[in-house]
mmCIF file of the C-alpha atoms, coordinates in Angstrom:
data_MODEL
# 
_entry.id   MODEL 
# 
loop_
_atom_site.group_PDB 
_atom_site.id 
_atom_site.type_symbol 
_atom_site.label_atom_id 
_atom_site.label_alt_id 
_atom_site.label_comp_id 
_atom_site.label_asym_id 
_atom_site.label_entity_id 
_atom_site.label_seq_id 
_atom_site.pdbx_PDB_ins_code 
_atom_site.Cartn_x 
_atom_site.Cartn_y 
_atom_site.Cartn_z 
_atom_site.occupancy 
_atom_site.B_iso_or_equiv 
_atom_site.pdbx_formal_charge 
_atom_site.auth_seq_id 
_atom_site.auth_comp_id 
_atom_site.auth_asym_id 
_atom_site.auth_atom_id 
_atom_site.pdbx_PDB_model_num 
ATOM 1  C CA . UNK A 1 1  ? 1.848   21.200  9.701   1.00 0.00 ? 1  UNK A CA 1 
ATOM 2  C CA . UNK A 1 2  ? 0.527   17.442  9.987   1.00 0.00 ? 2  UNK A CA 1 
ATOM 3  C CA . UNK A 1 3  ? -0.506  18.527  13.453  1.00 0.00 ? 3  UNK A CA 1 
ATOM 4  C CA . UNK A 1 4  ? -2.318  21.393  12.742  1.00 0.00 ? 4  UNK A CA 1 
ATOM 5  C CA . UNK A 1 5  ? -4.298  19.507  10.238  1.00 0.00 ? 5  UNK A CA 1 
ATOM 6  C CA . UNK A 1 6  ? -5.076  16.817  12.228  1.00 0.00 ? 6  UNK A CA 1 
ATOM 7  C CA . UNK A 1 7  ? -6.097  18.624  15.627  1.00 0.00 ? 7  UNK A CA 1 
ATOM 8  C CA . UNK A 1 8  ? -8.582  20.770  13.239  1.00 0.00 ? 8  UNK A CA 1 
ATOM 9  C CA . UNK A 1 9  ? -10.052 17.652  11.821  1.00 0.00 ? 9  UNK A CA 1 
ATOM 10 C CA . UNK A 1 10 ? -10.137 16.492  15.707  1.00 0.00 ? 10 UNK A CA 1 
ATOM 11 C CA . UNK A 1 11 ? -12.035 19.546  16.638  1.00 0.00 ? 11 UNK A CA 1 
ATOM 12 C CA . UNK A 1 12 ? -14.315 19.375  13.530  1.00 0.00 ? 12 UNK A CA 1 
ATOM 13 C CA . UNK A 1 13 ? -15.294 15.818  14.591  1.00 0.00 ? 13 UNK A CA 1 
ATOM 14 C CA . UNK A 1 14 ? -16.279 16.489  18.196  1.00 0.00 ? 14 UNK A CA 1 
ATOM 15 C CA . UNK A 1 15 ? -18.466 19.269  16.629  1.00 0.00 ? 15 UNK A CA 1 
ATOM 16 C CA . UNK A 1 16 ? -19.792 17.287  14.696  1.00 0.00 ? 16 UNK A CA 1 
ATOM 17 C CA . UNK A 1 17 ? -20.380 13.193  15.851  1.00 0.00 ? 17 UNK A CA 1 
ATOM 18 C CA . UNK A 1 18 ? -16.812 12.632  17.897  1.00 0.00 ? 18 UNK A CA 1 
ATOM 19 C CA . UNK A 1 19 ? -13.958 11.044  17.505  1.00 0.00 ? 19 UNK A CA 1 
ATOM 20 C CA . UNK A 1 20 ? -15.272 7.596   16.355  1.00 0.00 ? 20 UNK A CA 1 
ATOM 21 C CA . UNK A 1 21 ? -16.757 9.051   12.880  1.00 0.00 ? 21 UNK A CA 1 
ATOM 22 C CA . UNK A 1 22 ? -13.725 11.120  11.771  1.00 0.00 ? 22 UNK A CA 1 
ATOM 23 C CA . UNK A 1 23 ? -11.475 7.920   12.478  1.00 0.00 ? 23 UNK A CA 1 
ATOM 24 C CA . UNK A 1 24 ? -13.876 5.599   10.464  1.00 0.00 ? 24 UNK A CA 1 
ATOM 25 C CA . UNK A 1 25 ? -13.399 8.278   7.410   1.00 0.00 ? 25 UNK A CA 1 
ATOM 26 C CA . UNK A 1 26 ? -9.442  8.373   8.113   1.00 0.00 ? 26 UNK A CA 1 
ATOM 27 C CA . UNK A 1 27 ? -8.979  4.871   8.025   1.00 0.00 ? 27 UNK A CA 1 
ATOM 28 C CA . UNK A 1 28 ? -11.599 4.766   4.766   1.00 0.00 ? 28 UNK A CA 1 
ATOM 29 C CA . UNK A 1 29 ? -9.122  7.165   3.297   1.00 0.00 ? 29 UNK A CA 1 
ATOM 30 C CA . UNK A 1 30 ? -5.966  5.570   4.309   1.00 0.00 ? 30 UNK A CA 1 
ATOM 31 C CA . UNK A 1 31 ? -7.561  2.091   2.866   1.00 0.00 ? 31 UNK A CA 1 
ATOM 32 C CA . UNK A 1 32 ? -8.495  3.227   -0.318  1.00 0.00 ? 32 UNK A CA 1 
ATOM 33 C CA . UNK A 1 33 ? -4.457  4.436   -0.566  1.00 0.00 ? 33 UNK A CA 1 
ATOM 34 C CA . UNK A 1 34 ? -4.688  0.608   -1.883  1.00 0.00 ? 34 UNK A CA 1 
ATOM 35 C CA . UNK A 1 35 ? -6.228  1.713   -5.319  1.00 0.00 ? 35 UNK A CA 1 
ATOM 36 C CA . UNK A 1 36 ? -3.360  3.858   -5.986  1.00 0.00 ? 36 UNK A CA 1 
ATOM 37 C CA . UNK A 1 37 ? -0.586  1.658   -4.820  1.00 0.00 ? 37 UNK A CA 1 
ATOM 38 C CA . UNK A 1 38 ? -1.936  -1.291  -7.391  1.00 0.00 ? 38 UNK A CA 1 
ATOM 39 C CA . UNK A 1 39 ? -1.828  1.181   -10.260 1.00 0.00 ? 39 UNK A CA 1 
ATOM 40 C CA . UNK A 1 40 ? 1.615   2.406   -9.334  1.00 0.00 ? 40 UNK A CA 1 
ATOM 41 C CA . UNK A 1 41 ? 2.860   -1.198  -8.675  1.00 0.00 ? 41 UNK A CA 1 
ATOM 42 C CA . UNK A 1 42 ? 0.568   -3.108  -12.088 1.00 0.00 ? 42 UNK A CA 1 
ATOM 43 C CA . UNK A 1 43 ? 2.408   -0.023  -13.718 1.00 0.00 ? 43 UNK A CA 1 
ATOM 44 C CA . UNK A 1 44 ? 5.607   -0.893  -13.085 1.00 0.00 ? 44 UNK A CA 1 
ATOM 45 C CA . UNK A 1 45 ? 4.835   -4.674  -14.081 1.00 0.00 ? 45 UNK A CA 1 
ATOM 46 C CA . UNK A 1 46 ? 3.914   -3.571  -17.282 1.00 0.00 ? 46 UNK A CA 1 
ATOM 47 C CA . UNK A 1 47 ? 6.514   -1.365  -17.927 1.00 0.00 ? 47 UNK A CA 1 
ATOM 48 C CA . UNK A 1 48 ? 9.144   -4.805  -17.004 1.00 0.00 ? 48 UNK A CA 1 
ATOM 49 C CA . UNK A 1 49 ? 7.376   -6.625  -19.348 1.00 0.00 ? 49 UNK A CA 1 
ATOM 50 C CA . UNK A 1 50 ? 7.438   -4.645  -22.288 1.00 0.00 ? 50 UNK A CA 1 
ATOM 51 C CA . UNK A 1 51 ? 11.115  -4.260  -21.628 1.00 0.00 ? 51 UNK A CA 1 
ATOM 52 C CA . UNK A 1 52 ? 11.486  -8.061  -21.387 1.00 0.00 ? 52 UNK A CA 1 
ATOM 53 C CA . UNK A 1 53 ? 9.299   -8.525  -24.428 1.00 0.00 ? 53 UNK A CA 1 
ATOM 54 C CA . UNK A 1 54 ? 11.854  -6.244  -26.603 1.00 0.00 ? 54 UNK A CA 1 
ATOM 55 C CA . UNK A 1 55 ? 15.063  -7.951  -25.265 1.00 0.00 ? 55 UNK A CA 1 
ATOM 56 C CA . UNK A 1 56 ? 13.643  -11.444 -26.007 1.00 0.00 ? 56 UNK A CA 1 
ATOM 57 C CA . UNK A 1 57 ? 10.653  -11.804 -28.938 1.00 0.00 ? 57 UNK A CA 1 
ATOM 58 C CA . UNK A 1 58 ? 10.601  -15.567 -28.413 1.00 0.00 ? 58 UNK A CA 1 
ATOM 59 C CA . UNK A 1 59 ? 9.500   -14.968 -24.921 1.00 0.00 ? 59 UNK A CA 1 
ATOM 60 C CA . UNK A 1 60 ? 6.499   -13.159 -25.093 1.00 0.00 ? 60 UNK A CA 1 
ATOM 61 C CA . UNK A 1 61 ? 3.729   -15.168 -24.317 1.00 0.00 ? 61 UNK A CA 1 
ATOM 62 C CA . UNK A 1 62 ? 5.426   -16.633 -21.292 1.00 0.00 ? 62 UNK A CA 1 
ATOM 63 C CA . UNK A 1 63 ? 5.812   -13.080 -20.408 1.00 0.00 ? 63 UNK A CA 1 
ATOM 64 C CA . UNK A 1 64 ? 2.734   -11.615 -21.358 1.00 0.00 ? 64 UNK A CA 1 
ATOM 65 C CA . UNK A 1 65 ? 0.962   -14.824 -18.961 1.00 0.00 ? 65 UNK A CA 1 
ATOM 66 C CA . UNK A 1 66 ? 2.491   -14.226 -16.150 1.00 0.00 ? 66 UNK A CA 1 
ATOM 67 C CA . UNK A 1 67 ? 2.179   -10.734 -16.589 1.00 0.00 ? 67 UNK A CA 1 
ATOM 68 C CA . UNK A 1 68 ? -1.733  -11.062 -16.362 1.00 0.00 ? 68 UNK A CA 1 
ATOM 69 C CA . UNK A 1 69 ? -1.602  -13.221 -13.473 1.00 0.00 ? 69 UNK A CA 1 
ATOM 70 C CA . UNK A 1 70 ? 0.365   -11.197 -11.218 1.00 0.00 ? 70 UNK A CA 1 
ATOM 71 C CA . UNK A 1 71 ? -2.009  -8.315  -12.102 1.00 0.00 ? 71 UNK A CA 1 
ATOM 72 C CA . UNK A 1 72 ? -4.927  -9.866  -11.500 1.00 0.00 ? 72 UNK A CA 1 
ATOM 73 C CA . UNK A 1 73 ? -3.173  -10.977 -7.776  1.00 0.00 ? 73 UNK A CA 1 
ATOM 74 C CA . UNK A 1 74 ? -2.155  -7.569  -7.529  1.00 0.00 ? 74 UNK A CA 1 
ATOM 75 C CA . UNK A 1 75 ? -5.944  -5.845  -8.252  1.00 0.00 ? 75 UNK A CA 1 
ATOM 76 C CA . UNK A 1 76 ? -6.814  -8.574  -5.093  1.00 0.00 ? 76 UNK A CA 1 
ATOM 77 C CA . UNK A 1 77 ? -5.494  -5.857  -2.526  1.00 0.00 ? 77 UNK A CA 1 
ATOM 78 C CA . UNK A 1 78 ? -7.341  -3.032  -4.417  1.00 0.00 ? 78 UNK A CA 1 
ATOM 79 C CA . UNK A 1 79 ? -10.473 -4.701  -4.065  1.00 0.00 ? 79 UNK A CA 1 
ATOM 80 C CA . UNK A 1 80 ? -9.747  -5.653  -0.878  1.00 0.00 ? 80 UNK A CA 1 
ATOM 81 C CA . UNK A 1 81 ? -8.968  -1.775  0.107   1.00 0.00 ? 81 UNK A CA 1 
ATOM 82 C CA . UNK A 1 82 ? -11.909 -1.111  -1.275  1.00 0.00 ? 82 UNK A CA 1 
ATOM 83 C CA . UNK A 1 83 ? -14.104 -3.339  0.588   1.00 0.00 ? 83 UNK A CA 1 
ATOM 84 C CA . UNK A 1 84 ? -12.381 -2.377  3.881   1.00 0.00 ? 84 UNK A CA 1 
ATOM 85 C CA . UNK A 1 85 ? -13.554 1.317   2.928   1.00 0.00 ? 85 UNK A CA 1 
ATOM 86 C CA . UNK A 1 86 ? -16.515 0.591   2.504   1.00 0.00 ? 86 UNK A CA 1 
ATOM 87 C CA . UNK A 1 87 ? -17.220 -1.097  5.745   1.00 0.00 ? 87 UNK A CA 1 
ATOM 88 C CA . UNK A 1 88 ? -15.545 1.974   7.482   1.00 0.00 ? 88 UNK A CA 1 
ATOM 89 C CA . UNK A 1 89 ? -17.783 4.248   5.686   1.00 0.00 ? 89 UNK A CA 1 
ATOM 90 C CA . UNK A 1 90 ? -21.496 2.492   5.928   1.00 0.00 ? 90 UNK A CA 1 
ATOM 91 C CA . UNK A 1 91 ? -21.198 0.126   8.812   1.00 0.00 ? 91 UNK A CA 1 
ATOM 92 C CA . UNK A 1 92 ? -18.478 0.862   11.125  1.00 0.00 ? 92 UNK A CA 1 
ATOM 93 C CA . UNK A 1 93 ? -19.395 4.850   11.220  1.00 0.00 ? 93 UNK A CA 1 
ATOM 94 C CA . UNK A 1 94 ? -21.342 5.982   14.310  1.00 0.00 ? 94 UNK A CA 1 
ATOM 95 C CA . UNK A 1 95 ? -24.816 7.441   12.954  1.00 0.00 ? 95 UNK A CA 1 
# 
């Protein structure tokens, strides 16, 4: 199935402006996976620390400060992503 996909997006881009563009826009794709990886994994985070908040009270704001900093590292390799997409997209594509 994967193949099939992929040698009609193949043909579409040597219609269209060759190989190079359609691999600048699969690797913008595949970059911006990033985004949704950092939600998934700042997700998760939260979910720990509410559960670590309800089995100790007295803990919280230990917990709740190293919660925000390891989400704010985290949102680093979405931005990152992002940036890398957008190179792909407006300078790295062939015109």
């Amino acid at each position: 199935m994967w193949s099939n996909i992929l040698s009609y997006m193949f043909q579409i881009a040597d219609e269209v402006n060759g190989n190079a563009s359609i691999g600048c826009y699969i690797g913008a794709g595949i970059a911006i996976l990033s985004a949704g990886a950092t939600g998934l994994g700042e997700a998760i985070a939260c979910a720990k620390a509410c559960e670590a908040v309800a089995r100790n009270p007295e803990a919280e704001s230990k917990i709740r400060n190293m919660m925000i900093v390891g989400c704010a590292i985290a949102e680093t390799s979405c931005i990152y992503g992002l940036i890398i997409a957008i190179l792909l997209i407006f300078v790295a594509a062939p015109k």
